[in-house]
Coordinates of C-alpha atoms and ligand atoms in Angstrom, one line a residue:
X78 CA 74.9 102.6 91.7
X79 CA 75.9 98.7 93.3
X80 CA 79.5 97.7 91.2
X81 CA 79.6 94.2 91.2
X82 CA 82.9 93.0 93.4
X83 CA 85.5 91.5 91.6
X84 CA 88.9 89.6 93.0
X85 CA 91.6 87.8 91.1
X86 CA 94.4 85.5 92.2
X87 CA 97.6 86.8 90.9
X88 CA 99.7 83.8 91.3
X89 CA 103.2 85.6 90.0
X90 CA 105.9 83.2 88.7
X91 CA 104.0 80.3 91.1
X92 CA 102.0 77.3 90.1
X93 CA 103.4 74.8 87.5
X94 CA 100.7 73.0 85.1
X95 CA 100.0 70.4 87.5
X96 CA 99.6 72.4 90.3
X97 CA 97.2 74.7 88.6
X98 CA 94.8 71.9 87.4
X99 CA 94.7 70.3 91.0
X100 CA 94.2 74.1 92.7
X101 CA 91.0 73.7 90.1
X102 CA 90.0 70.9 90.8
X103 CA 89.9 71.4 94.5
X104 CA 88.7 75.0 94.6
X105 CA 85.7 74.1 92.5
X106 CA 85.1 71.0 95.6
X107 CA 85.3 74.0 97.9
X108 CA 82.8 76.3 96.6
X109 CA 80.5 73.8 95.1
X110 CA 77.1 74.9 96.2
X111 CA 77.9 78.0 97.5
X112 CA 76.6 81.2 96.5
X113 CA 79.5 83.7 94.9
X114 CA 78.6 87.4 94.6
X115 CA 81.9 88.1 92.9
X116 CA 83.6 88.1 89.5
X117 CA 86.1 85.3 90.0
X118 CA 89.4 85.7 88.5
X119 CA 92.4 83.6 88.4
X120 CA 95.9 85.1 86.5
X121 CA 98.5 82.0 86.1
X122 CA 101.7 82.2 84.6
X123 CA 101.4 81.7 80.7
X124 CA 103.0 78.2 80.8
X125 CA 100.1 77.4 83.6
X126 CA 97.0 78.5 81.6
X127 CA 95.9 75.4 79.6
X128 CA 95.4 73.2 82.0
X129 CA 94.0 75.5 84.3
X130 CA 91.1 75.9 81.3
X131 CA 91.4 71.7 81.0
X132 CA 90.8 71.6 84.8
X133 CA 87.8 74.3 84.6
X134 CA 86.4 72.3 81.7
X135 CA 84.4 75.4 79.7
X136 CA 83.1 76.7 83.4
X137 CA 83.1 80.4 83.1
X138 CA 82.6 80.1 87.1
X139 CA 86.1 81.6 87.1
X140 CA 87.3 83.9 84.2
X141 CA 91.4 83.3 83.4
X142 CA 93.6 86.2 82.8
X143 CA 97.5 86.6 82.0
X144 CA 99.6 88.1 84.0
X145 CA 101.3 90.1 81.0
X146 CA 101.1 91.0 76.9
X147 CA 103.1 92.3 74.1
X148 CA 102.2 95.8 73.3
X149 CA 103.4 94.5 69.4
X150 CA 100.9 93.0 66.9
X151 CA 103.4 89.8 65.9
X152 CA 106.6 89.3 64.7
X153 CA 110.1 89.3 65.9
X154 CA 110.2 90.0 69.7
X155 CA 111.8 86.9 71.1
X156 CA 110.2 86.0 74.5
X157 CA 106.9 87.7 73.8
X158 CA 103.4 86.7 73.8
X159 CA 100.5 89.0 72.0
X160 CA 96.9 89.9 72.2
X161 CA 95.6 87.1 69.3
X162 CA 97.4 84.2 71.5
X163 CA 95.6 85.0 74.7
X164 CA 92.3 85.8 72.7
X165 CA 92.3 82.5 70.7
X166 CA 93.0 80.4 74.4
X167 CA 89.8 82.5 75.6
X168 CA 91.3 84.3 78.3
X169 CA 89.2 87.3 79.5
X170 CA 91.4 89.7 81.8
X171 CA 95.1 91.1 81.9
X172 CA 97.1 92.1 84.7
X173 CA 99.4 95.4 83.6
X174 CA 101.4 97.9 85.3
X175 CA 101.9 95.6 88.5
X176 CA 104.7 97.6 90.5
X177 CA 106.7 94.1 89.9
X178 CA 107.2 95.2 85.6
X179 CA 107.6 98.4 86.7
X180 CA 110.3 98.0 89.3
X181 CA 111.8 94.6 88.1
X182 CA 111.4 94.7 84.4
X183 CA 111.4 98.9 83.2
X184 CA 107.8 99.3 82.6
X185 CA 106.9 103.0 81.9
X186 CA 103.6 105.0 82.2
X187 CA 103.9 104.9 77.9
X188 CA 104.7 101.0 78.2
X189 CA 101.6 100.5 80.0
X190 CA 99.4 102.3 78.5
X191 CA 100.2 101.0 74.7
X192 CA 99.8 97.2 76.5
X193 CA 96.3 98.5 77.8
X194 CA 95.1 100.1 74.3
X195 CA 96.4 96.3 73.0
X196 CA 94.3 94.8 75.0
X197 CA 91.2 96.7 74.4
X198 CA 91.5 96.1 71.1
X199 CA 91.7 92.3 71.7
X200 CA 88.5 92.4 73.7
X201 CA 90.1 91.8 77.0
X202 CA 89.8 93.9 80.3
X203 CA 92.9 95.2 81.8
X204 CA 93.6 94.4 84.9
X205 CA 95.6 98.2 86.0
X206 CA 97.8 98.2 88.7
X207 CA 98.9 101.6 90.1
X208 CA 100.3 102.3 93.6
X209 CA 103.1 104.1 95.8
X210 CA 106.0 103.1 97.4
X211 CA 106.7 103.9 100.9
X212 CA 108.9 106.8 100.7
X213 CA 106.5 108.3 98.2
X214 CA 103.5 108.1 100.7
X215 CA 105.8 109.0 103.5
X216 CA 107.1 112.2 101.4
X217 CA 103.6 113.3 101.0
X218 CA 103.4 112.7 97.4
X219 CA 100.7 110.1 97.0
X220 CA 98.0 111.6 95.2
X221 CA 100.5 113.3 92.3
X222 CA 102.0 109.5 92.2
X223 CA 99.0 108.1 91.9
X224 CA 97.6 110.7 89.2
X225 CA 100.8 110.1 87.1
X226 CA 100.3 106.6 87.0
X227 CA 96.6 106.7 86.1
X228 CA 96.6 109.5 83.4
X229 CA 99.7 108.0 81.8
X230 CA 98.2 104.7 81.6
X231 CA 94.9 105.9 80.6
X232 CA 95.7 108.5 78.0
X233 CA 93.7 108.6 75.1
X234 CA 91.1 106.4 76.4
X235 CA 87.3 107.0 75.8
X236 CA 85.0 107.2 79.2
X237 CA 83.8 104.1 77.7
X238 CA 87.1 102.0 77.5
X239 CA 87.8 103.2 81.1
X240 CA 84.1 102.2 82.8
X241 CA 85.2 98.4 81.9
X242 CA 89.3 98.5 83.1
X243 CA 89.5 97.5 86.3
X244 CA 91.9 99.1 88.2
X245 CA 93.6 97.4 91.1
X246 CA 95.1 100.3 94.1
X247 CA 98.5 98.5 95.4
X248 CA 100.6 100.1 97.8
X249 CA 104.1 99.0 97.1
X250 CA 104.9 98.9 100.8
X251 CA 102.2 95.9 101.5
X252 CA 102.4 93.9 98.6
X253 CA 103.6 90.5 99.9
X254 CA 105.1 92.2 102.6
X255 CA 102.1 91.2 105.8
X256 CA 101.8 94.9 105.8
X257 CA 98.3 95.9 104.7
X258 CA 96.8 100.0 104.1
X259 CA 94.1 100.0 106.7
X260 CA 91.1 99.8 105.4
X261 CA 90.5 104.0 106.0
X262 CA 93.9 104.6 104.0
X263 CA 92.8 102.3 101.5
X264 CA 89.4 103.8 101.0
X265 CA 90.8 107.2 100.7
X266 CA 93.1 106.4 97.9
X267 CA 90.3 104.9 96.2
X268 CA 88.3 107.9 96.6
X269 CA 90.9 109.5 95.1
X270 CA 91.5 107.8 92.1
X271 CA 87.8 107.7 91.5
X272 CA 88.3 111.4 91.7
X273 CA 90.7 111.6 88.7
X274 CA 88.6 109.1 86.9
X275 CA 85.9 111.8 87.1
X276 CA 87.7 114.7 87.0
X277 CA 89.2 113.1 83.4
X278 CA 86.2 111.2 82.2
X279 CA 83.3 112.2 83.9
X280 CA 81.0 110.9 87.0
X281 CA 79.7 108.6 85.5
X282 CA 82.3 106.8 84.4
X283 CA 84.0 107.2 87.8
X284 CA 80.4 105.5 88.7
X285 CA 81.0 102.2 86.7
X286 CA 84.7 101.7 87.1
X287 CA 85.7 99.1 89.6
X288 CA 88.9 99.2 92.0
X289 CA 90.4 96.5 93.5
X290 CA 92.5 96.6 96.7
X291 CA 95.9 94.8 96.7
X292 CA 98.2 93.9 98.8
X293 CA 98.7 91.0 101.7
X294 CA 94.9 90.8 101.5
X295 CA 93.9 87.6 103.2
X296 CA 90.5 86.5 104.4
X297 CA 91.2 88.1 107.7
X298 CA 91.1 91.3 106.4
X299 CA 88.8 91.2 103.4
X300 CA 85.4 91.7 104.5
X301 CA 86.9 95.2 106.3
X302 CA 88.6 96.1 103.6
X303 CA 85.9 95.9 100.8
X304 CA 83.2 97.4 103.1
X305 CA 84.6 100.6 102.1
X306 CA 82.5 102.3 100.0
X307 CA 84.8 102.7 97.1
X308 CA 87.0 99.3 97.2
X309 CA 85.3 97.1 94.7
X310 CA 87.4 93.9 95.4
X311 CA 90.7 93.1 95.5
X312 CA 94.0 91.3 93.7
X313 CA 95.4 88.8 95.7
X314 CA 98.9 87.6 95.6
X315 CA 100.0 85.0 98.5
X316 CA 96.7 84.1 99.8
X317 CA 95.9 83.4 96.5
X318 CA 98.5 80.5 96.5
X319 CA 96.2 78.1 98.2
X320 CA 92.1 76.8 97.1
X321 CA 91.2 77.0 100.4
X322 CA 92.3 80.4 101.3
X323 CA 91.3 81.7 97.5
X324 CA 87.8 80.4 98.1
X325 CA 87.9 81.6 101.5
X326 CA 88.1 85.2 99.9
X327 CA 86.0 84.9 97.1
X328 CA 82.8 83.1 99.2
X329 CA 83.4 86.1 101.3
X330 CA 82.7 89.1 98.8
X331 CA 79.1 90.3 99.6
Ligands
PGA901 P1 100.2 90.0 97.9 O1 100.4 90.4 96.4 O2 98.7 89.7 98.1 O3 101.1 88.8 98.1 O4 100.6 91.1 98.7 C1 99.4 91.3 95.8 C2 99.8 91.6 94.3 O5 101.0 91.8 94.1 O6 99.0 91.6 93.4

């Protein structure tokens, strides 16, 4: 069964307003006329996300997701933005569990996984980050890390929900570090969490579900990376900063 690929520019706490709408702007010069085998996804701060959709002018050539949600409905939570706001701007994806909320700002397995029900709800596809750090791989406990991280996040979900999250494998030891998993490490974590994903809710599921490889991916190492057979695209942090480099990586996805 042929997943279609899918990358996304996670552009962090980068790209003010302007900047966005001009990335637009130029990236769409870039690919005009080319032929682009991948979902396209770009994830801009908040602040960032209006005028990227002013600059894409209703072109769903690239679908815009947020790099965070509420797991709350409304209401009193000072600083917080929920499900309804990004559904009535028409965004289509959201990036959750990224090792930066869980390291920087206390997100939990329970944390996630409430944000991920949320956006379900709404609609949206969640973007799920999982991934070790180096002392974890290095102490030989990747797989159980990984499995904690993907059941927690997952629970309760039906086969169905889970065929349409996409799930992005970072290793926190190569995100924005240069480092990258070679391309063999890399496939076998994917293999593994495709594993879980069918050992929890079935093959087929684990069939349709798409994985994304993160971390210091650039277009130097993409085409290696996603010819593995289970790395389905990948989420792209620095080399996402730039059009040309973005549409260097997203013309290359076969
Ligand atoms: P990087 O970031 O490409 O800069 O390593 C990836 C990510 O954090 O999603």
């Amino acid at each position: 069964m042929s997943r279609k690929p899918i990358i996304a520019a996670n552009w962090k706490m980068n790209i003010g307003p302007a900047e966005g709408a001009a990335f637009i702007e130029s990236f769409k010069n870039i690919v005009k006329g080319q032929d682009i085998a991948c979902d396209t996804v770009i994830v801009p701060p908040f602040t960032t996300i209006p005028s990227v959709l002013n600059a894409l002018g209703g072109c769903d050539c690239i679908g815009i997701g947020a790099q965070n949600v509420s797991e709350y409905d409304n209401g009193a939570y000072t600083g917080e933005i929920s499900t309804t706001m990004l559904q009535e701007l028409g965004l289509k994806y959201v990036v959750l569990g990224h090792s930066e909320r869980r390291q920087y700002f206390g997100e939990t397995d329970a944390i996630i996984n409430a944000k991920i029900k949320k956006t379900i709800a709404a609609g949206l596809t969640p973007i799920f980050c999982i991934g070790e750090t180096k002392d974890e791989r290095l102490g030989g406990i990747l797989e159980p890390v990984l499995e904690i991280q993907l059941k927690g996040g997952l629970k309760d979900l039906t086969p169905e929900q889970v065929a349409d999250v996409v799930i992005a494998y970072e290793p926190v030891w190569a995100i924005g570090t240069g480092l990258t998993a070679t391309s063999k490490e890399a496939q076998e974590a994917h293999a593994f969490i495709r594993k879980v994903i069918a050992d929890v809710f079935g093959a087929e599921t684990a069939e349709k579900v798409r994985i994304q490889y993160g971390g210091s991916v650039k277009p130097e190492n993409v085409v290696e990376l996603m010819a593995q057979p289970d790395i389905d695209g990948a989420l792209v942090g620095g080399a996402s900063l730039k059009p040309e480099s973005f549409a260097a990586l997203v013309t290359s996805a076969k």
